[in-house]
Tab-separated table of C-alpha atoms in Angstrom:
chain	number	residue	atom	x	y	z
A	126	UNK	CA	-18.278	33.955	-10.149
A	127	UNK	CA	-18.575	29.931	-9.351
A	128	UNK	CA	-20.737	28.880	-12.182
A	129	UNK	CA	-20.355	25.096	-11.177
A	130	UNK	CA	-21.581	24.728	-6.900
A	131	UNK	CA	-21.181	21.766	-4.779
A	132	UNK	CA	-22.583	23.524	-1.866
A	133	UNK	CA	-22.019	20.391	0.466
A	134	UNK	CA	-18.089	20.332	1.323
A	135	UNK	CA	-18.766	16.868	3.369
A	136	UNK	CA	-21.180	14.043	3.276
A	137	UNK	CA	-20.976	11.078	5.926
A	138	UNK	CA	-23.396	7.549	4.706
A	139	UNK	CA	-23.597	4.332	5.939
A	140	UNK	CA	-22.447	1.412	4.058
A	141	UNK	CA	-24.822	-0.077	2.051
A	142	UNK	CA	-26.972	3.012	1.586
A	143	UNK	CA	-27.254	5.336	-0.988
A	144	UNK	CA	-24.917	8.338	-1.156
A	145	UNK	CA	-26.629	11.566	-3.339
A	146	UNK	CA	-23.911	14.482	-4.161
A	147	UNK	CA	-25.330	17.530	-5.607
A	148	UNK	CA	-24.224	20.113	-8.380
A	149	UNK	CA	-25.770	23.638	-9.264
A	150	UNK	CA	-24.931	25.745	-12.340
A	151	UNK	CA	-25.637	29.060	-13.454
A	152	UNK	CA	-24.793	28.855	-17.180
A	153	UNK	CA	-27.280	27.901	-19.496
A	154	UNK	CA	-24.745	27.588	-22.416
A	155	UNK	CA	-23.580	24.162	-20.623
A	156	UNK	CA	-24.134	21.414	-22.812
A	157	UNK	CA	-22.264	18.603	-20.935
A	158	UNK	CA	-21.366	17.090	-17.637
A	159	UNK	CA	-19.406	14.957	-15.897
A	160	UNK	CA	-17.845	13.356	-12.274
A	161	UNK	CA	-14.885	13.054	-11.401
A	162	UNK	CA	-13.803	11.303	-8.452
A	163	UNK	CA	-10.258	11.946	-6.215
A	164	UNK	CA	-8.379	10.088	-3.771
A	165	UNK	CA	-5.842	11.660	-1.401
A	166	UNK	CA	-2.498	11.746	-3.284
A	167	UNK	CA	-3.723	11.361	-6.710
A	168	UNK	CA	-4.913	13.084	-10.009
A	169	UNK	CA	-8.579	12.695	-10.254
A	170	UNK	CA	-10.554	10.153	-12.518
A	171	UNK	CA	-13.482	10.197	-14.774
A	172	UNK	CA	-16.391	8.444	-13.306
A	173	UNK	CA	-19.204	9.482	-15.422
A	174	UNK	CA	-20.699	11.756	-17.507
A	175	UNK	CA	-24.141	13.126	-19.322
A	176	UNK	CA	-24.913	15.254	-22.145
A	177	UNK	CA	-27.615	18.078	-21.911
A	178	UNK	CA	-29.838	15.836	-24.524
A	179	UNK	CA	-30.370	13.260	-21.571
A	180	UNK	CA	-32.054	13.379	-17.697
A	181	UNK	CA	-30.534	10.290	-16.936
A	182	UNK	CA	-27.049	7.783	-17.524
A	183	UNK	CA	-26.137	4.882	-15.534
A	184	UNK	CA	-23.166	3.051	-15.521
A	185	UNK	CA	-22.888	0.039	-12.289
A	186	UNK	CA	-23.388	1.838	-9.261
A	187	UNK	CA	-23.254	5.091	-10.205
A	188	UNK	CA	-26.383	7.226	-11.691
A	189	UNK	CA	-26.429	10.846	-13.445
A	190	UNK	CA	-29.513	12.760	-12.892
A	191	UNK	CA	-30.112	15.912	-14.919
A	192	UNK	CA	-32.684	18.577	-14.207
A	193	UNK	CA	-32.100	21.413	-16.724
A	194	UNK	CA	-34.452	23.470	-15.800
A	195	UNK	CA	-33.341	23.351	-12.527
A	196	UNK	CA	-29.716	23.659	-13.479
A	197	UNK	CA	-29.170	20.855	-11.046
A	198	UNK	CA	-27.658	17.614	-11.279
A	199	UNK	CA	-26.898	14.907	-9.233
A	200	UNK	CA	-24.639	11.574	-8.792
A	201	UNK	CA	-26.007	8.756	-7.152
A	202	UNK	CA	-24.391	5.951	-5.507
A	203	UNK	CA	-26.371	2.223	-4.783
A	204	UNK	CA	-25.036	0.388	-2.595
A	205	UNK	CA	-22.260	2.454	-1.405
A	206	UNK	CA	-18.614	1.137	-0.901
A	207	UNK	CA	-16.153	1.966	1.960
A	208	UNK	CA	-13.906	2.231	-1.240
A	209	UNK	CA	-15.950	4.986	-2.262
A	210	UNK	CA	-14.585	7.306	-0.066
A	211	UNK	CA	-13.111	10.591	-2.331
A	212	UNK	CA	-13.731	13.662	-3.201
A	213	UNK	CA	-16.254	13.792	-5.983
A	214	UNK	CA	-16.013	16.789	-8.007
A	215	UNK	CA	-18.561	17.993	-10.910
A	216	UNK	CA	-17.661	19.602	-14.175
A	217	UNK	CA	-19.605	21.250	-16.811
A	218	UNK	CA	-18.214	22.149	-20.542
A	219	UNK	CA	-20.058	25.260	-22.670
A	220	UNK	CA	-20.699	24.483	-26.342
A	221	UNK	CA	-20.543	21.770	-28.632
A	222	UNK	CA	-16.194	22.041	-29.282
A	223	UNK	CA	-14.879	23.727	-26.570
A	224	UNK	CA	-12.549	21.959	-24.697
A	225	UNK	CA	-12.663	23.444	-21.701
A	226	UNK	CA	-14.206	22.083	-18.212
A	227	UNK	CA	-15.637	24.154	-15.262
A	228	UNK	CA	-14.852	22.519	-12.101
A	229	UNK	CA	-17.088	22.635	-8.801
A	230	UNK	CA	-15.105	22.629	-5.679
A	231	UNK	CA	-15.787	19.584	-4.219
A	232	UNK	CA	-17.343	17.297	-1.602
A	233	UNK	CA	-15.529	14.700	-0.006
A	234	UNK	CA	-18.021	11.681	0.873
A	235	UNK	CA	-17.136	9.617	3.304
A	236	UNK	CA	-18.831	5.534	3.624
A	237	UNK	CA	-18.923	4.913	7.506
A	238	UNK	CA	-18.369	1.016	7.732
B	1160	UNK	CA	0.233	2.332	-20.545
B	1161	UNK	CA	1.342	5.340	-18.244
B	1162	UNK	CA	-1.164	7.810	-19.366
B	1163	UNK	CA	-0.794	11.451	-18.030
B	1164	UNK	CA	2.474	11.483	-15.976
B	1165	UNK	CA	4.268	14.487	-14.241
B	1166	UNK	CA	7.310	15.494	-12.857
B	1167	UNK	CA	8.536	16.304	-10.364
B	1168	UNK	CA	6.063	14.933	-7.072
B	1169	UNK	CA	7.210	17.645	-4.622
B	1170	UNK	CA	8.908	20.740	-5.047
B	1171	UNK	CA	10.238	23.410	-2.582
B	1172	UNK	CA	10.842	26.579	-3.860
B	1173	UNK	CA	12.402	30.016	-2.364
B	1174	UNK	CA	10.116	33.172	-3.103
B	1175	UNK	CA	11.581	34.273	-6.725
B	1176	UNK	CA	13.130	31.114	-7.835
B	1177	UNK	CA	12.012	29.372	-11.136
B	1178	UNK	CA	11.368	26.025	-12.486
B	1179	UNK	CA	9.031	23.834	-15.121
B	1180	UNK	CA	6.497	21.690	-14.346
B	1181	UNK	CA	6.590	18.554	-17.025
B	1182	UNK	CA	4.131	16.902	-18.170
B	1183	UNK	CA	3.660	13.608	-20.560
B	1184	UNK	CA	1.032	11.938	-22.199
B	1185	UNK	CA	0.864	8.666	-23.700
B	1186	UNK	CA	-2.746	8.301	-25.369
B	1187	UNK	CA	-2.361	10.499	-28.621
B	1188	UNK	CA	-4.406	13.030	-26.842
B	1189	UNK	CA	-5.222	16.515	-28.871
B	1190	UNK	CA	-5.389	18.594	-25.677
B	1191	UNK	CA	-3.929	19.351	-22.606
B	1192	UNK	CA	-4.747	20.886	-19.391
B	1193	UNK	CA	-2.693	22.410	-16.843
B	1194	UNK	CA	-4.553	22.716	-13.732
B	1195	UNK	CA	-4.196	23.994	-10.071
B	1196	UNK	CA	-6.239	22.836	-6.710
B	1197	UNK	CA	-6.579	24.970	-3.762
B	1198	UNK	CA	-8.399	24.393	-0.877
B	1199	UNK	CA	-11.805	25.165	-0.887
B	1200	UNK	CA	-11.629	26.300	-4.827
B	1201	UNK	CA	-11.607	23.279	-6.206
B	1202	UNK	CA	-9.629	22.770	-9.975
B	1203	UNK	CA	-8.954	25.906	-11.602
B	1204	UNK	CA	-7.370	26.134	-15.305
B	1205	UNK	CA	-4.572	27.847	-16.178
B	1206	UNK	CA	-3.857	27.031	-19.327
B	1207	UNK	CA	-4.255	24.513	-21.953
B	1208	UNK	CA	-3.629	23.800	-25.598
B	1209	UNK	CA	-6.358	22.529	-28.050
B	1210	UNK	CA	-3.230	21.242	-30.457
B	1211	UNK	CA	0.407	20.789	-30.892
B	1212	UNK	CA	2.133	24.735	-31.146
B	1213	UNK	CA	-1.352	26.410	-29.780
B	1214	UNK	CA	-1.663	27.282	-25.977
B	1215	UNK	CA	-4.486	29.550	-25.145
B	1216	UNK	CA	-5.229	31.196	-21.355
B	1217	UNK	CA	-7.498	29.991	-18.796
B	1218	UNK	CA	-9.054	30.795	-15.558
B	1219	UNK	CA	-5.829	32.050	-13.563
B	1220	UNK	CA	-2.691	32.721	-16.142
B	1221	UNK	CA	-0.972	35.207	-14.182
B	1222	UNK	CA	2.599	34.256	-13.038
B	1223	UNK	CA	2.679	31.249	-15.430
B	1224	UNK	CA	3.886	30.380	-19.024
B	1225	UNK	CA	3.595	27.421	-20.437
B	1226	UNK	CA	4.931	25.303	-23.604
B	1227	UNK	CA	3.341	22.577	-25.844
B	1228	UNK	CA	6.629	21.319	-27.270
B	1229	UNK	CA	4.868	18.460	-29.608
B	1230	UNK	CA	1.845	16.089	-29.076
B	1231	UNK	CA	2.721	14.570	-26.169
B	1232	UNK	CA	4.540	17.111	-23.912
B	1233	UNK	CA	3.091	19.957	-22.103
B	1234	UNK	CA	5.488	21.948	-19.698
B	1235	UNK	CA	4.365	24.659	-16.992
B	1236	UNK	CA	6.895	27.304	-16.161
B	1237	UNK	CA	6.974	29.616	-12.994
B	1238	UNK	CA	9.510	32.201	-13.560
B	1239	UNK	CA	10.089	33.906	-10.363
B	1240	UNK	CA	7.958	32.181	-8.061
B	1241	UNK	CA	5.627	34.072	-5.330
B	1242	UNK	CA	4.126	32.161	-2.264
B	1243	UNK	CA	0.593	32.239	-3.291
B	1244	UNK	CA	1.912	29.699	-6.346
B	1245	UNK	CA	1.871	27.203	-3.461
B	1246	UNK	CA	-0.668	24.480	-4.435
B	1247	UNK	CA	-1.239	21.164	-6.528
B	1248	UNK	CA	-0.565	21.307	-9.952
B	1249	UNK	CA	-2.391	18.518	-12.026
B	1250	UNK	CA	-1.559	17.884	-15.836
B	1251	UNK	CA	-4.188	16.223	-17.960
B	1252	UNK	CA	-5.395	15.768	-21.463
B	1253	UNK	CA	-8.208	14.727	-23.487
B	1254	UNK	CA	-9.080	13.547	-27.153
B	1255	UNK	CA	-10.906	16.801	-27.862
B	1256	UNK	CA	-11.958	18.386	-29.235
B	1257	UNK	CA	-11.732	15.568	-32.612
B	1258	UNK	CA	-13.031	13.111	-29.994
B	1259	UNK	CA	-13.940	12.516	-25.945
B	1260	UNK	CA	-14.263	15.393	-23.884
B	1261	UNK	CA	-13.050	13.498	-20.757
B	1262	UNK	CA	-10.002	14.319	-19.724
B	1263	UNK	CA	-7.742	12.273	-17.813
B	1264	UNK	CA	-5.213	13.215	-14.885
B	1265	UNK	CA	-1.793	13.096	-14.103
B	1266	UNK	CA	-0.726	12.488	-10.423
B	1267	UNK	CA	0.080	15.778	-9.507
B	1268	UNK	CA	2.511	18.097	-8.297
B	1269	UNK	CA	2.877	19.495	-4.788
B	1270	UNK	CA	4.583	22.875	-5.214
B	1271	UNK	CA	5.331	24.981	-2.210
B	1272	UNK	CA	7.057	28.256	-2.229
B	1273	UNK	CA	8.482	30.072	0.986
């Protein structure tokens, strides 16, 4: 059972506009979340993250949206960058002290120059 | 500063044949994660140890063993390799659970077995 969704595999955006990658969850006990972001030959990165207390963290570029009710969050990315061409994955942890993550599966975004 | 680092980059294995996945970390981490990526499945634990002499079972276990020989060093071990082993290993560890939950990524392994 995939309790962390990235239902869109691929996502093509222009340069310069803003690139929105979604991620659905099933378990309530999820209490944090984060991005991670991959590029071809290499171990993915942290790009940023949100606990379940907030709806929203920024950091440059790059917005966390939270909807808990929803079970839905989203990364934002203003302006985008040709260099921001990866594949973004979402992860969600369950309980204050567990050290585990739940990975989604993945969309790769591309920027179209 | 290396961070997470792994060895070996590639590895070609015959059906049945073993070997260990090694795996380093530099940043005094607590944890470490030993992860595979499929297509399509995204990252999927195996397993990973909260401490130095505790390892503990994640998502997909079967077919692996693994050690946490002191703080820094976390080895994988495939001891008669099948081909659905074939797939991207990634080591990585993380201050928690005393501090950060992010964890941070070693370059990763491409394993394939025929």
């Amino acid at each position: 059972d995939q309790q962390v969704k990235q239902n869109s595999p691929s996502l093509s955006v222009q340069e310069g506009r803003i690139s929105i990658l979604n991620c659905d969850y099933t378990n309530s006990m999820f209490d944090y979340f984060l991005w991670y972001k991959k590029y071809p030959a290499e171990g993915p990165t942290f790009l940023i993250s949100i606990s379940s207390i907030k709806d929203k963290n920024e950091d440059g570029r790059f917005t966390v949206f939270l909807n808990k009710s929803a079970k839905h969050l989203s990364l934002h990315i203003v302006p985008s960058q040709p260099g921001d061409s990866a594949v973004y994955f979402c992860a969600a942890r369950v309980n204050f002290g567990n050290e585990k993550l739940t990975f989604g599966t993945g969309t790769r975004l591309t920027i179209i120059p | 500063n290396a961070g997470v680092t792994q060895t070996p980059k590639f590895q070609v294995l015959k059906t049945g044949q073993s070997m260990t996945l090694q795996c380093a970390q530099d940043m005094n981490h607590n944890s470490m994660y030993w992860y595979r990526q499929d297509p399509g499945m995204g990252l999927r634990l195996i397993y990973y140890s909260a401490s130095e002499g505790t390892t503990d079972k994640g998502e997909v276990p079967n077919g692996y063993n693994v050690s946490r020989l002191n703080k820094r060093e976390f080895s994988l071990r495939l001891e008669s390799a099948a081909p659905s082993q074939t797939s991207v290993y990634f080591c990585a560890s993380s201050a928690a659970p005393a501090g950060s939950y992010e964890q941070y990524f070693g370059p990763g392994t491409r394993l394939t077995v025929t």
